[in-house]
Coordinates of C-alpha atoms in Angstrom, one line a residue:
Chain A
X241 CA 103.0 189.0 158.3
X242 CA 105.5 188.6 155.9
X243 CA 106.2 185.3 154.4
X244 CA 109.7 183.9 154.8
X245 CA 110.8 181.3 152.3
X246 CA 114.2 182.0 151.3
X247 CA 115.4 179.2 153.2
X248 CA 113.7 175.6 152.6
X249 CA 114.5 174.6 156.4
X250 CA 111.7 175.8 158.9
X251 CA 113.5 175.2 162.3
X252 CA 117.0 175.3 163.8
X253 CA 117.5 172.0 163.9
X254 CA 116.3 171.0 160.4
X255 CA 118.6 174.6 159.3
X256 CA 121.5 173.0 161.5
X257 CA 120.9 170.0 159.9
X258 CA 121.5 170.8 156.2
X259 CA 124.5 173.3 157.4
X260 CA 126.3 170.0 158.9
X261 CA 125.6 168.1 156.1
X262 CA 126.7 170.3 153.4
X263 CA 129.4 171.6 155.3
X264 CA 130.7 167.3 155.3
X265 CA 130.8 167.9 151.3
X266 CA 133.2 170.9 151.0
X267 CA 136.6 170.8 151.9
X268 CA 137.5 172.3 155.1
X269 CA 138.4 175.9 155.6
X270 CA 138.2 177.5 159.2
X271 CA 136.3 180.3 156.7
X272 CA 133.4 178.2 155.7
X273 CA 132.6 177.0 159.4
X274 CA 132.9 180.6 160.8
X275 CA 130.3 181.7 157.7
X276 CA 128.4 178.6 158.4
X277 CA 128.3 180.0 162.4
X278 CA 126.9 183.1 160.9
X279 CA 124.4 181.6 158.8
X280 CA 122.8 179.6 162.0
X281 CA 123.1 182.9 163.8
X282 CA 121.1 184.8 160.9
X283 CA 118.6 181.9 160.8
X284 CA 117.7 182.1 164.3
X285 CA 117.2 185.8 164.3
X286 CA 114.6 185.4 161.2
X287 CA 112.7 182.9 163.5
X288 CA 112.9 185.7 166.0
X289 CA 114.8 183.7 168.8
X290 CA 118.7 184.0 169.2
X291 CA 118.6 182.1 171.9
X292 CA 120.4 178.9 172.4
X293 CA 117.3 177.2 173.4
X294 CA 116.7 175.5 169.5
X295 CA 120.3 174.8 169.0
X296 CA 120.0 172.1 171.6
X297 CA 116.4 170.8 170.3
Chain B
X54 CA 128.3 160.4 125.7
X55 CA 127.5 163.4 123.6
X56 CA 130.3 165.4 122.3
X57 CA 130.5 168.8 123.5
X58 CA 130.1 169.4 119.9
X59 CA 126.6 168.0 119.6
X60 CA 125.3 170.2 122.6
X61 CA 127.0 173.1 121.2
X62 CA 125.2 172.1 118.4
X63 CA 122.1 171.7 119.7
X64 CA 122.2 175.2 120.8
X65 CA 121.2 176.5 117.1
X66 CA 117.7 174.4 117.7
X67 CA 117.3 176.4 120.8
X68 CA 114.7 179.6 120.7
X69 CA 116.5 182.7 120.0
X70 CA 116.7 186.0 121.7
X71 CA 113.3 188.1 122.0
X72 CA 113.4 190.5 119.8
X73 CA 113.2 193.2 121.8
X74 CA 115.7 192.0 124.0
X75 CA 118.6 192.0 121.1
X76 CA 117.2 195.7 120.0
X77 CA 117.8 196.7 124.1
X78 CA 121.4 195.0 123.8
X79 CA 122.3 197.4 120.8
X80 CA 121.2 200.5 122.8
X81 CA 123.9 199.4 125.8
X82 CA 126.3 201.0 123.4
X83 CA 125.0 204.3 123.3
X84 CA 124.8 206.5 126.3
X85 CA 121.9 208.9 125.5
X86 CA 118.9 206.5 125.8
X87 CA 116.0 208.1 126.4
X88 CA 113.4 206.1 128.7
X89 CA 110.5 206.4 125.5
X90 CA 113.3 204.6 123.1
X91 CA 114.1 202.2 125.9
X92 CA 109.6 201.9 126.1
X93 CA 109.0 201.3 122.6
X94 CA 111.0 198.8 121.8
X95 CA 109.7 196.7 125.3
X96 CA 106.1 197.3 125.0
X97 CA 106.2 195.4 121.5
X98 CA 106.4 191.8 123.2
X99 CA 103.6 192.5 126.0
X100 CA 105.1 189.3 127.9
X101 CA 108.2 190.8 128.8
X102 CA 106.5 193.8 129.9
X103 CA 104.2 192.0 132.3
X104 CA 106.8 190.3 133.7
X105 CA 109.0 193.4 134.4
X106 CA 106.0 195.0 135.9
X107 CA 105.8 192.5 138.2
X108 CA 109.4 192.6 139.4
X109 CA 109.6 196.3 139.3
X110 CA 106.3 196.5 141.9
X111 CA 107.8 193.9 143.9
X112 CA 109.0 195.2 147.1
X113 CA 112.2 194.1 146.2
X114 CA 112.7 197.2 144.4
X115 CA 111.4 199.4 147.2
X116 CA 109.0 201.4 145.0
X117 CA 106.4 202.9 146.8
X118 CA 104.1 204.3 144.2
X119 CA 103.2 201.6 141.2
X120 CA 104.5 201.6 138.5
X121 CA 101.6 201.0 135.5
X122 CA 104.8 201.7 132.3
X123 CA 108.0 200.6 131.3
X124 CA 108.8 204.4 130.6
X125 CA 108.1 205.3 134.3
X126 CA 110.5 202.3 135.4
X127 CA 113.2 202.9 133.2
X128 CA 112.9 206.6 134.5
X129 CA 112.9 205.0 138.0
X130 CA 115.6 202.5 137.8
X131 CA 117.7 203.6 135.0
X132 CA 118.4 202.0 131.4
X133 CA 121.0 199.2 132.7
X134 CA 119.0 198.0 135.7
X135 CA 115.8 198.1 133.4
X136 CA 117.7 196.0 130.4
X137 CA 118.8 193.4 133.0
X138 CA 116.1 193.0 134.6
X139 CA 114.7 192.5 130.8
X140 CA 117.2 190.1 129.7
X141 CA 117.4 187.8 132.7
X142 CA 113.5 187.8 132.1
X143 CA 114.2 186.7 128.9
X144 CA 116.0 183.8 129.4
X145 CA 113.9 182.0 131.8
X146 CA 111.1 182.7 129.7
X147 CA 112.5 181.2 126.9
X148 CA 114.3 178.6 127.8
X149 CA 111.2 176.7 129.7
X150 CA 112.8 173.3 131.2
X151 CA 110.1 171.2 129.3
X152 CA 108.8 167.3 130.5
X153 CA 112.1 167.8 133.4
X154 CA 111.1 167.2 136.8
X155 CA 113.0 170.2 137.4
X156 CA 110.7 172.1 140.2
X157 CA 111.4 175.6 138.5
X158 CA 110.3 177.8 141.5
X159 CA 112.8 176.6 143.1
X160 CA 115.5 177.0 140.3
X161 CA 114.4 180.7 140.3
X162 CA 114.8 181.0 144.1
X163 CA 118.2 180.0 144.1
X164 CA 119.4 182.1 141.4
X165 CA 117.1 185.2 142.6
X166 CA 119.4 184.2 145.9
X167 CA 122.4 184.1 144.6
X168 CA 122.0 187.0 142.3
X169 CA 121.1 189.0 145.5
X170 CA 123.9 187.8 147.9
X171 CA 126.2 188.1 144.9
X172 CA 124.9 191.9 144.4
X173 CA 125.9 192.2 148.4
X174 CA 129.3 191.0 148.6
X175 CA 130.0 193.4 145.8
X176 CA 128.4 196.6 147.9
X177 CA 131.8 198.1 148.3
X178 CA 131.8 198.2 144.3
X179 CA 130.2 200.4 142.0
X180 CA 126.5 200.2 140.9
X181 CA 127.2 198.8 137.6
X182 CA 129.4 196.6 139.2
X183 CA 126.3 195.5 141.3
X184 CA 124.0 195.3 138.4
X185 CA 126.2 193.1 136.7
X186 CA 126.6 190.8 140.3
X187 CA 122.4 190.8 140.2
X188 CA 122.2 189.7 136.9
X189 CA 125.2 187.5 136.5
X190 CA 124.3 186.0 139.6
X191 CA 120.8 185.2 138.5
X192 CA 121.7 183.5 135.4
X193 CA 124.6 181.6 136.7
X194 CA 123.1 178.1 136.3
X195 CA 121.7 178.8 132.6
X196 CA 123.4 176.2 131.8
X197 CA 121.4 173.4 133.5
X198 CA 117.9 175.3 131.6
X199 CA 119.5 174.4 128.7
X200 CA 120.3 171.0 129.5
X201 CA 116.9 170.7 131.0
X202 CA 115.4 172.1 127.6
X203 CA 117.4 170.2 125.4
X204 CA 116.4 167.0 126.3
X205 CA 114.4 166.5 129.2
X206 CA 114.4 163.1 129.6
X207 CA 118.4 162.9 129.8
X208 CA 118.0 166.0 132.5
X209 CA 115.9 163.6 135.1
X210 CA 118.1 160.6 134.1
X211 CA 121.2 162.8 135.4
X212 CA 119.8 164.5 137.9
X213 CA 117.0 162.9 139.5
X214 CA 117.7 159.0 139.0
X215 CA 121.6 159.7 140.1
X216 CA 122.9 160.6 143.4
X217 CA 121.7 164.4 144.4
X218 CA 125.2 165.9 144.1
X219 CA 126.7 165.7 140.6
X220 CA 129.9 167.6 140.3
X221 CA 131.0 169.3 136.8
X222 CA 133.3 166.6 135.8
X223 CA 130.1 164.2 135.9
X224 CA 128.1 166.4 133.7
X225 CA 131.1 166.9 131.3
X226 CA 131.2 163.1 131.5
X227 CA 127.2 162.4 130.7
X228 CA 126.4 165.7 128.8
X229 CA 129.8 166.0 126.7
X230 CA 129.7 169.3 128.6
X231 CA 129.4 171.0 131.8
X232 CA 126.4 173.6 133.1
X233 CA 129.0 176.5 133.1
X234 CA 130.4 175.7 130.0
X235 CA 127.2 175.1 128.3
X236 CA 125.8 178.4 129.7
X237 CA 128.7 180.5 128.7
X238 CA 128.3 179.3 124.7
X239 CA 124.6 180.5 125.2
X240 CA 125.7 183.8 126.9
X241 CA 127.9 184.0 123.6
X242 CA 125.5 183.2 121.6
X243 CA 123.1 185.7 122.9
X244 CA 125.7 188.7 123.1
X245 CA 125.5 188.6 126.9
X246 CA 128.2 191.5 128.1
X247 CA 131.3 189.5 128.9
X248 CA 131.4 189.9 132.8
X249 CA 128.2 188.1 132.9
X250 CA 129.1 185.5 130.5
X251 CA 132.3 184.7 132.9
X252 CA 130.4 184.3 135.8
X253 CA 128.0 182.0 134.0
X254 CA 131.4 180.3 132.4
X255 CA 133.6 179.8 135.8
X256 CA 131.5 180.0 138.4
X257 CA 132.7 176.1 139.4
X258 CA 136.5 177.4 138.6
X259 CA 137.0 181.3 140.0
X260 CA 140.6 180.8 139.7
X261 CA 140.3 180.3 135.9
X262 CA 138.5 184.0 135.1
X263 CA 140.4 186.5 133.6
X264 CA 141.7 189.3 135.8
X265 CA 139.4 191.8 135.1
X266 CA 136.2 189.8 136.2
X267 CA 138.0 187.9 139.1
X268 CA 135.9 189.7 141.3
X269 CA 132.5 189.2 139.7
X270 CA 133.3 185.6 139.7
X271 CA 134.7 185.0 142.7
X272 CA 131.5 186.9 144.2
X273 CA 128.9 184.6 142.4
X274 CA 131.2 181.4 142.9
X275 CA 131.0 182.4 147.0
X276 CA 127.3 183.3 146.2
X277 CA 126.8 179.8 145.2
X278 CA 128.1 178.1 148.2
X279 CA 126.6 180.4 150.9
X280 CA 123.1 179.6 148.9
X281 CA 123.6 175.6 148.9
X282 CA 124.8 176.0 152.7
X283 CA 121.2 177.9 153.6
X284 CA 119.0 175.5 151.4
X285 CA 118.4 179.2 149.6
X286 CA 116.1 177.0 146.1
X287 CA 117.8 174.0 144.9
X288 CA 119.3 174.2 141.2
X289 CA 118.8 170.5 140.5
X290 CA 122.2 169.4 142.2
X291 CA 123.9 170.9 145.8
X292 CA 126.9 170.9 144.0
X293 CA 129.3 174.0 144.5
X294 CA 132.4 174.9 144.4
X295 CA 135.0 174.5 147.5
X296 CA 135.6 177.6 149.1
X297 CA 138.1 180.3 147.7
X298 CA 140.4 182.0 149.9
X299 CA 141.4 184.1 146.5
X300 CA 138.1 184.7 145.6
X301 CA 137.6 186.4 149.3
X302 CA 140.2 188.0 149.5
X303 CA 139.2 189.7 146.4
X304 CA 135.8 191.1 147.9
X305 CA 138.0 192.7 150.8
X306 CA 135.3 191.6 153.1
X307 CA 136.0 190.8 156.9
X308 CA 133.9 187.2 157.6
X309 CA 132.0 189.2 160.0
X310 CA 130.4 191.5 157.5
X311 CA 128.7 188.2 156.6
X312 CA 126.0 188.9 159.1
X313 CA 124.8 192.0 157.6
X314 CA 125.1 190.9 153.9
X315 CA 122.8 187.8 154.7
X316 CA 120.1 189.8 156.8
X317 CA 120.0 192.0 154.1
X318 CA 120.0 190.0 150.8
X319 CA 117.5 186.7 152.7
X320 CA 115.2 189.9 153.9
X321 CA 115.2 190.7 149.8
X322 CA 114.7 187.1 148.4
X323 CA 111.7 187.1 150.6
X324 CA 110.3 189.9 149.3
X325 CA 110.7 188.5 145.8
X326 CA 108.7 185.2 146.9
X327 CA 105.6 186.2 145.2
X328 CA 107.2 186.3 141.9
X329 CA 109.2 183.0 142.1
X330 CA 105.5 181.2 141.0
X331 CA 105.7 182.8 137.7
X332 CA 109.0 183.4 136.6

């Protein structure tokens, strides 16, 4: 199976995590928290579950 | 405090070029390059070609047969692709970030990641275009490899002892210069082309680049803050620059395409993990 590193979080709560706390570090733009949406969505498809299951973890 | 002058100076003590690599840049001028030129000149520093080996047979590239010569890849990939991928090689070759705690694998993932998501928000552009967003993409933090070089010690006094997120004007402060500024004189130095050497030079200030590379540095500078968001490597400091909505506007992407350019580019950085350990 292919490895997947790119990203140094290894669950959706540790990726949701980082997200929230790097997002408190840039100034706010309703751009940045729609691509920071995207990037959770895109992380929980490469953990193979798009469900809201982790999100609430 | 150092004067920008001292690091600039500094710069002279640093290794030069490769060779092979400044014989390559002169042959960007002509157009009739013929893959055994482009082989001869390579295959004389046998590092180089080892390295570009590896990344060419990386799945990254997509190349199902294996590909044993630098002739066969510069027929595969073309001259340009070939003398980036030569250069960028290059750089992190030479400029190794000494006694610094800097963990370079993970240096190399984030530029490899921003390289790659800067090469996708340019995929409406041409391929040159997208070479040049690869390349200038990877090399954007140069700057920091020099610092790191330079004087290790002072690197893991900044970076490491310090809080974790040190903006420009605290390098420019410590260093007498900034990463981007110190990158861009090396870029100089080293006759980078001058798109990549503006990414490298503003990609903390997009609004600053001349017109005619706003979009190659608006692409890296949005590169740069979609990798500290995902945790894509870590470049010795999260810092990055605030959004742009110029710079966006620029790539005439709709925020949705986002989910297709990340898929994409994350599904290539992990395809280049094996070579991360051995940059």
């Amino acid at each position: 199976m292919q490895k997947r590193q790119a990203i140094a979080p290894k669950t959706a709560e540790e990726f949701d995590k980082h997200v929230e706390k790097y997002l408190s570090m840039v100034l706010h733009h309703e751009e940045v928290q729609q691509m920071a949406e995207i990037a959770k969505k895109v992380f929980r498809k490469r953990l193979g579950d798009s469900s809201d299951t982790l999100r609430n973890n | 405090m150092e004067t920008c002058n001292s690091i600039a100076e500094r710069l002279k003590d640093l290794p030069a070029m490769p060779g092979v690599v400044i014989r390559l840049q002169s042959l960007t001028k002509r157009d009739d390059v013929g893959s055994r030129e482009v082989a001869q000149i390579l295959e004389k520093d046998t590092a180089i070609v080892a390295r570009v080996l590896k990344l060419v047979n990386s799945p990254f590239y997509g190349i199902s047969q294996g590909v044993s010569s630098i002739e066969e890849a510069v027929a595969i990939l073309g001259f340009n692709a070939l003398h980036q991928l030569a250069l960028s090689t290059a750089v992190f070759h030479t400029l190794a970030p000494g006694d610094s705690v800097l963990d370079i694998n993970d240096f190399w993932r984030h530029s490899f990641g921003v390289g790659t998501i800067t090469k996708h928000l340019c995929r409406g552009q041409s391929k040159d275009t997208q070479n040049e967003a690869m390349m200038g993409g990877l090399l954007h933090d140069v700057g920091r490899l020099v610092f790191a070089s330079a004087d290790a010690e002072k690197f893991n006094a900044f970076y490491y002892e310090r809080a974790a997120v040190t903006d420009i004007e605290d390098e420019a402060e410590f260093f007498g210069v900034d990463h981007q500024t110190v990158g861009a004189l090396l870029a100089e130095k080293w006759n980078f082309p001058k798109s990549i050497t503006h990414m490298i030079g503003k990609h903390h200030c997009p609004e600053q680049a001349p017109e005619a590379y706003s979009l190659l540095v608006g692409a890296v500078s949005m590169a740069d803050l979609l990798c500290h968001t995902m945790a894509v490597g870590f470049s010795a400091s999260s810092y990055a620059t605030d959004f742009s909505c110029a710079a966006w506007q620029q790539l005439n992407l709709e925020i949705s395409d986002l989910e297709v350019i990340l898929t994409d580019a994350l599904s290539e950085i992990d395809d280049a993990e094996h070579i991360f350990s051995s940059p």
